[in-house]
Amino acid sequence: MNKTNENISDLRLASLLPDTLLGNVLRPISPLLDKILGIDKLHQLYVKGDLWGLEKQEFSERLLNQLGVQIVGGAGVISKIPKEGRCIVVCNHPYGMVEGVIIAKILTAYRADTKIMANLGLRVFKEIEDYFIFANPLKPKAPINTSAIKQCFKHVDNEGLLVVFPAGRVSFFQPEKQRITDAEWNRIAIQIAVRKKAPILPVFISGTNSKLFHKMGQIYYRFRLLMLAREMVKLQQHQINLVANNLIKPEQLNAFSGIKSMNEFVRLQCYLNDETYLTPWVEDDEVTEFKDIIPMSDQGLMTKELAELPEEQQLVKFKSFTVYYGYQHQIPTCVQEITRLREITFRELNEGSGEACDTDHFDATYMHLFIFDHQNEEIIGAYRIGQTDLLQKDADVSKLYLSQMFNFKPEFINQNQPCLEMGRSFIVAEHQNSFHGLLLLWKGIGAYVCKNPKYRTLYGTVSLSKLYDPRSVALIDEVVVTKREGVEAKAPFKGSLHPEAQDFLRENTVNLEQLSALVEGIEADGKDIPVLLKQYYKLGANFHCTGIDINFNHTPGLLLSVDLPNAPDKLLKLYLGKDREAYLSYIPVTIQDAGFSGN
């Protein structure tokens, strides 16, 4: 234990009062104020714990032990921070003092080059002054703030780890929001991150100060500062959770235009870490016992079936790959292989049925559009497509798979136009990152509609795997779903979002790139929104509602429709090719024997 008389804290109000008229007036009654403000109890804790003159890390450890504060999640925060190199950590400010000590202790133990931009109030502890770069948030134009900002820029420029509490002051009750939350965040952390190209990690710190603290703050805001010591000593046996998701990289920040928008994005990512608003996925009543996958279908039989298909059912050729469509009665071996590959692929996404293959009675009535690799004699991806004019009779939607997930009202169903219901799409794992996988499927769809131009509208769902965090699905639902009339999910998705997220989405129009940045910030593995969602979004899809597919491992799915002739011309050229003009100039013939379309 190393002690020095140079770093001993004088925990009395008298020692903190400035040599001014007000200071001289308060000094005689300062012992009484020490009792009222809890400073005397903080002094007792300081003496009892033998904290005087300790080295900063030991001081912090003992102080937190004396307070009885239990810290949960510190290792999770550290795991997100690079061991070296410039990095910025931003945190909310729920208590005013103790969180600065906690963050300083944890991060300094991991990286000795940690500096925390902190309120002057923490100068009360001389032993830990070395942790901090002090600023005065109550006086923005104070000279100390200019110096602090310069020090922060220099520290990051020197490849250091910088911690900032951007609110500058403790969280407080805000009547307009009807909740306790941070004030508007200062933009200094974002300005440094952008200028120095530093990654930034938002950390959420749980909890809040007492009701009395917030009541007094409503009477006069400076009472909050006076009560900080009192609040600190009241933290006996209090658990404080630290939660961080992903390090935000400069390219994610760049999805937002301007420092203000970037700052709001990072603040939102901080509050999205608040697990109070996390509604976990409902566990299945019974644990699924996965059956062994059926053997691979006979490759020779598959090749024979494809050779016997009419030439018109061969849609696209690229190198060794060919896109075909067919029906189960034409290609039973190929369809069996498709069901096998679907189950394998869907299990990887926590969407598998658990059966030996993924099949149901719809396979017999739906068209199967798929990619066959002749070189390896294998199927690499497929879509299951329902032709509504063939499936619906007398306005009956029960023959459509989507009717299992959604209740369609009469105004949502157009009985005069045939459409295509798109579903059960997959690309095998080996080709999911390839250029040709999804592109070939969509070129196949384009070739099919050009041969059958009566199909103008595509319907389907985008599965949002339960491997996604429920908060990501809730964000996707809030951002992309814009049209709910005429249809409702039989089992609606019921996700919740933090009030800060609700405010953000109400005040900002979020585009797909920004939605990606939000989701990547939440997901533990940093995954983006589904590729298929992006595909439909670029086609100009309307997203109608989000439901839970109880027949598909309770997977959430977005119901959507695409008016194909009105899709962006760039994509129509890509998918429809030379037949685009003929498709666009086709005049649909009104029919009366049932169809399925959205208005």
mmCIF file of N, CA and C in Angstrom, residues 342 346 351 353 358-363 365-366 384-388 391-392 396-408 420-425 459-463 490 548-555 557 559 596:
data_model
loop_
_atom_site.group_PDB
_atom_site.id
_atom_site.type_symbol
_atom_site.label_atom_id
_atom_site.label_comp_id
_atom_site.label_asym_id
_atom_site.label_seq_id
_atom_site.Cartn_x
_atom_site.Cartn_y
_atom_site.Cartn_z
ATOM 1 N N ARG A 342 -33.763 -26.611 -47.471
ATOM 2 C CA ARG A 342 -34.456 -25.580 -46.694
ATOM 3 C C ARG A 342 -34.290 -25.823 -45.202
ATOM 4 N N PHE A 346 -32.515 -23.258 -42.782
ATOM 5 C CA PHE A 346 -33.345 -22.590 -41.781
ATOM 6 C C PHE A 346 -32.903 -22.928 -40.356
ATOM 7 N N GLU A 351 -34.729 -21.211 -37.426
ATOM 8 C CA GLU A 351 -36.061 -21.216 -38.014
ATOM 9 C C GLU A 351 -36.479 -22.617 -38.461
ATOM 10 N N SER A 353 -37.861 -26.440 -38.755
ATOM 11 C CA SER A 353 -39.041 -27.110 -38.223
ATOM 12 C C SER A 353 -38.674 -28.193 -37.216
ATOM 13 N N ASP A 358 -37.994 -29.719 -44.496
ATOM 14 C CA ASP A 358 -38.967 -28.640 -44.334
ATOM 15 C C ASP A 358 -40.013 -28.741 -45.447
ATOM 16 N N THR A 359 -41.148 -29.329 -45.111
ATOM 17 C CA THR A 359 -42.189 -29.488 -46.132
ATOM 18 C C THR A 359 -43.566 -29.362 -45.499
ATOM 19 N N ASP A 360 -44.547 -29.043 -46.322
ATOM 20 C CA ASP A 360 -45.952 -29.004 -45.924
ATOM 21 C C ASP A 360 -46.788 -29.217 -47.178
ATOM 22 N N HIS A 361 -48.117 -29.150 -47.037
ATOM 23 C CA HIS A 361 -48.969 -29.467 -48.186
ATOM 24 C C HIS A 361 -48.893 -28.406 -49.281
ATOM 25 N N PHE A 362 -48.356 -27.229 -48.979
ATOM 26 C CA PHE A 362 -48.247 -26.180 -49.990
ATOM 27 C C PHE A 362 -47.206 -26.539 -51.057
ATOM 28 N N ASP A 363 -46.247 -27.399 -50.717
ATOM 29 C CA ASP A 363 -45.245 -27.790 -51.710
ATOM 30 C C ASP A 363 -45.877 -28.444 -52.935
ATOM 31 N N THR A 365 -48.782 -27.704 -54.318
ATOM 32 C CA THR A 365 -49.587 -26.806 -55.155
ATOM 33 C C THR A 365 -48.827 -25.568 -55.607
ATOM 34 N N TYR A 366 -47.683 -25.338 -55.031
ATOM 35 C CA TYR A 366 -46.887 -24.157 -55.371
ATOM 36 C C TYR A 366 -45.848 -24.484 -56.430
ATOM 37 N N ARG A 384 -40.228 -20.602 -53.216
ATOM 38 C CA ARG A 384 -41.509 -21.277 -53.426
ATOM 39 C C ARG A 384 -42.518 -20.195 -53.761
ATOM 40 N N ILE A 385 -43.200 -20.362 -54.897
ATOM 41 C CA ILE A 385 -44.030 -19.281 -55.431
ATOM 42 C C ILE A 385 -45.452 -19.774 -55.670
ATOM 43 N N GLY A 386 -46.384 -19.008 -55.126
ATOM 44 C CA GLY A 386 -47.800 -19.322 -55.323
ATOM 45 C C GLY A 386 -48.414 -18.439 -56.394
ATOM 46 N N GLN A 387 -49.050 -19.064 -57.385
ATOM 47 C CA GLN A 387 -49.734 -18.315 -58.448
ATOM 48 C C GLN A 387 -51.192 -18.162 -58.015
ATOM 49 N N THR A 388 -51.556 -16.959 -57.596
ATOM 50 C CA THR A 388 -52.850 -16.777 -56.931
ATOM 51 C C THR A 388 -54.030 -17.089 -57.838
ATOM 52 N N LEU A 391 -54.465 -20.776 -57.466
ATOM 53 C CA LEU A 391 -54.712 -21.277 -56.112
ATOM 54 C C LEU A 391 -56.051 -20.822 -55.537
ATOM 55 N N GLN A 392 -56.471 -19.623 -55.883
ATOM 56 C CA GLN A 392 -57.694 -19.086 -55.290
ATOM 57 C C GLN A 392 -58.922 -19.419 -56.138
ATOM 58 N N ASP A 396 -61.385 -17.446 -52.139
ATOM 59 C CA ASP A 396 -60.886 -18.203 -50.991
ATOM 60 C C ASP A 396 -59.370 -18.036 -50.889
ATOM 61 N N VAL A 397 -58.921 -17.452 -49.787
ATOM 62 C CA VAL A 397 -57.489 -17.231 -49.627
ATOM 63 C C VAL A 397 -56.817 -18.350 -48.836
ATOM 64 N N SER A 398 -57.570 -19.367 -48.440
ATOM 65 C CA SER A 398 -57.014 -20.411 -47.578
ATOM 66 C C SER A 398 -55.941 -21.243 -48.268
ATOM 67 N N LYS A 399 -55.917 -21.233 -49.606
ATOM 68 C CA LYS A 399 -54.905 -22.005 -50.334
ATOM 69 C C LYS A 399 -53.569 -21.269 -50.417
ATOM 70 N N LEU A 400 -53.544 -20.059 -49.846
ATOM 71 C CA LEU A 400 -52.310 -19.276 -49.826
ATOM 72 C C LEU A 400 -51.625 -19.420 -48.474
ATOM 73 N N TYR A 401 -50.339 -19.655 -48.492
ATOM 74 C CA TYR A 401 -49.603 -19.832 -47.243
ATOM 75 C C TYR A 401 -49.755 -18.619 -46.331
ATOM 76 N N LEU A 402 -49.775 -17.426 -46.919
ATOM 77 C CA LEU A 402 -49.850 -16.214 -46.115
ATOM 78 C C LEU A 402 -51.123 -16.134 -45.283
ATOM 79 N N SER A 403 -52.146 -16.846 -45.702
ATOM 80 C CA SER A 403 -53.401 -16.807 -44.943
ATOM 81 C C SER A 403 -53.249 -17.465 -43.577
ATOM 82 N N GLN A 404 -52.179 -18.239 -43.382
ATOM 83 C CA GLN A 404 -51.927 -18.840 -42.078
ATOM 84 C C GLN A 404 -51.371 -17.814 -41.088
ATOM 85 N N MET A 405 -50.767 -16.753 -41.613
ATOM 86 C CA MET A 405 -50.147 -15.742 -40.762
ATOM 87 C C MET A 405 -50.989 -14.488 -40.612
ATOM 88 N N PHE A 406 -51.803 -14.189 -41.645
ATOM 89 C CA PHE A 406 -52.473 -12.894 -41.656
ATOM 90 C C PHE A 406 -53.961 -13.045 -41.967
ATOM 91 N N ASN A 407 -54.748 -12.147 -41.381
ATOM 92 C CA ASN A 407 -56.165 -12.021 -41.724
ATOM 93 C C ASN A 407 -56.297 -10.889 -42.724
ATOM 94 N N PHE A 408 -56.787 -11.228 -43.901
ATOM 95 C CA PHE A 408 -56.914 -10.236 -44.965
ATOM 96 C C PHE A 408 -58.355 -9.757 -45.051
ATOM 97 N N LEU A 420 -48.190 -13.120 -57.541
ATOM 98 C CA LEU A 420 -47.290 -14.183 -57.108
ATOM 99 C C LEU A 420 -46.997 -14.033 -55.620
ATOM 100 N N GLU A 421 -47.227 -15.113 -54.874
ATOM 101 C CA GLU A 421 -46.862 -15.121 -53.458
ATOM 102 C C GLU A 421 -45.487 -15.750 -53.327
ATOM 103 N N MET A 422 -44.533 -14.971 -52.820
ATOM 104 C CA MET A 422 -43.139 -15.397 -52.734
ATOM 105 C C MET A 422 -42.833 -15.870 -51.317
ATOM 106 N N GLY A 423 -42.190 -17.028 -51.206
ATOM 107 C CA GLY A 423 -41.878 -17.503 -49.867
ATOM 108 C C GLY A 423 -40.829 -18.602 -49.857
ATOM 109 N N ARG A 424 -40.463 -19.004 -48.622
ATOM 110 C CA ARG A 424 -39.534 -20.113 -48.392
ATOM 111 C C ARG A 424 -38.229 -19.973 -49.191
ATOM 112 N N SER A 425 -37.744 -18.742 -49.326
ATOM 113 C CA SER A 425 -36.523 -18.546 -50.107
ATOM 114 C C SER A 425 -35.296 -18.933 -49.287
ATOM 115 N N TYR A 459 -46.140 -10.758 -53.651
ATOM 116 C CA TYR A 459 -46.413 -10.730 -52.220
ATOM 117 C C TYR A 459 -45.461 -11.667 -51.511
ATOM 118 N N GLY A 460 -45.253 -11.406 -50.235
ATOM 119 C CA GLY A 460 -44.430 -12.334 -49.487
ATOM 120 C C GLY A 460 -44.120 -11.816 -48.096
ATOM 121 N N THR A 461 -43.271 -12.551 -47.418
ATOM 122 C CA THR A 461 -42.768 -12.106 -46.120
ATOM 123 C C THR A 461 -41.251 -12.187 -46.125
ATOM 124 N N VAL A 462 -40.655 -11.304 -45.355
ATOM 125 C CA VAL A 462 -39.230 -11.402 -45.055
ATOM 126 C C VAL A 462 -39.127 -11.927 -43.635
ATOM 127 N N SER A 463 -38.520 -13.098 -43.473
ATOM 128 C CA SER A 463 -38.347 -13.653 -42.134
ATOM 129 C C SER A 463 -37.273 -12.870 -41.381
ATOM 130 N N LYS A 490 -52.266 -12.617 -37.473
ATOM 131 C CA LYS A 490 -52.985 -13.489 -36.543
ATOM 132 C C LYS A 490 -52.248 -13.580 -35.212
ATOM 133 N N ILE A 548 -46.037 -13.106 -36.386
ATOM 134 C CA ILE A 548 -45.268 -14.274 -35.958
ATOM 135 C C ILE A 548 -45.809 -15.496 -36.679
ATOM 136 N N ASP A 549 -44.937 -16.192 -37.387
ATOM 137 C CA ASP A 549 -45.338 -17.399 -38.119
ATOM 138 C C ASP A 549 -45.275 -18.584 -37.158
ATOM 139 N N ILE A 550 -46.431 -18.953 -36.599
ATOM 140 C CA ILE A 550 -46.459 -20.034 -35.613
ATOM 141 C C ILE A 550 -46.204 -21.391 -36.258
ATOM 142 N N ASN A 551 -46.289 -21.451 -37.588
ATOM 143 C CA ASN A 551 -46.008 -22.693 -38.296
ATOM 144 C C ASN A 551 -44.551 -22.783 -38.758
ATOM 145 N N PHE A 552 -43.775 -21.783 -38.398
ATOM 146 C CA PHE A 552 -42.374 -21.731 -38.846
ATOM 147 C C PHE A 552 -41.496 -21.342 -37.664
ATOM 148 N N ASN A 553 -41.597 -22.153 -36.594
ATOM 149 C CA ASN A 553 -40.808 -21.970 -35.378
ATOM 150 C C ASN A 553 -41.004 -20.585 -34.750
ATOM 151 N N HIS A 554 -42.244 -20.060 -34.849
ATOM 152 C CA HIS A 554 -42.592 -18.765 -34.256
ATOM 153 C C HIS A 554 -41.650 -17.648 -34.711
ATOM 154 N N THR A 555 -41.359 -17.670 -35.993
ATOM 155 C CA THR A 555 -40.442 -16.683 -36.568
ATOM 156 C C THR A 555 -41.195 -15.412 -36.945
ATOM 157 N N GLY A 557 -42.114 -12.214 -39.148
ATOM 158 C CA GLY A 557 -41.990 -11.947 -40.578
ATOM 159 C C GLY A 557 -42.716 -10.682 -40.978
ATOM 160 N N LEU A 559 -44.830 -8.710 -43.680
ATOM 161 C CA LEU A 559 -45.660 -8.858 -44.871
ATOM 162 C C LEU A 559 -45.408 -7.680 -45.802
ATOM 163 N N PHE A 596 -54.932 -12.098 -56.022
ATOM 164 C CA PHE A 596 -54.521 -11.661 -54.686
ATOM 165 C C PHE A 596 -53.592 -10.489 -54.843
#
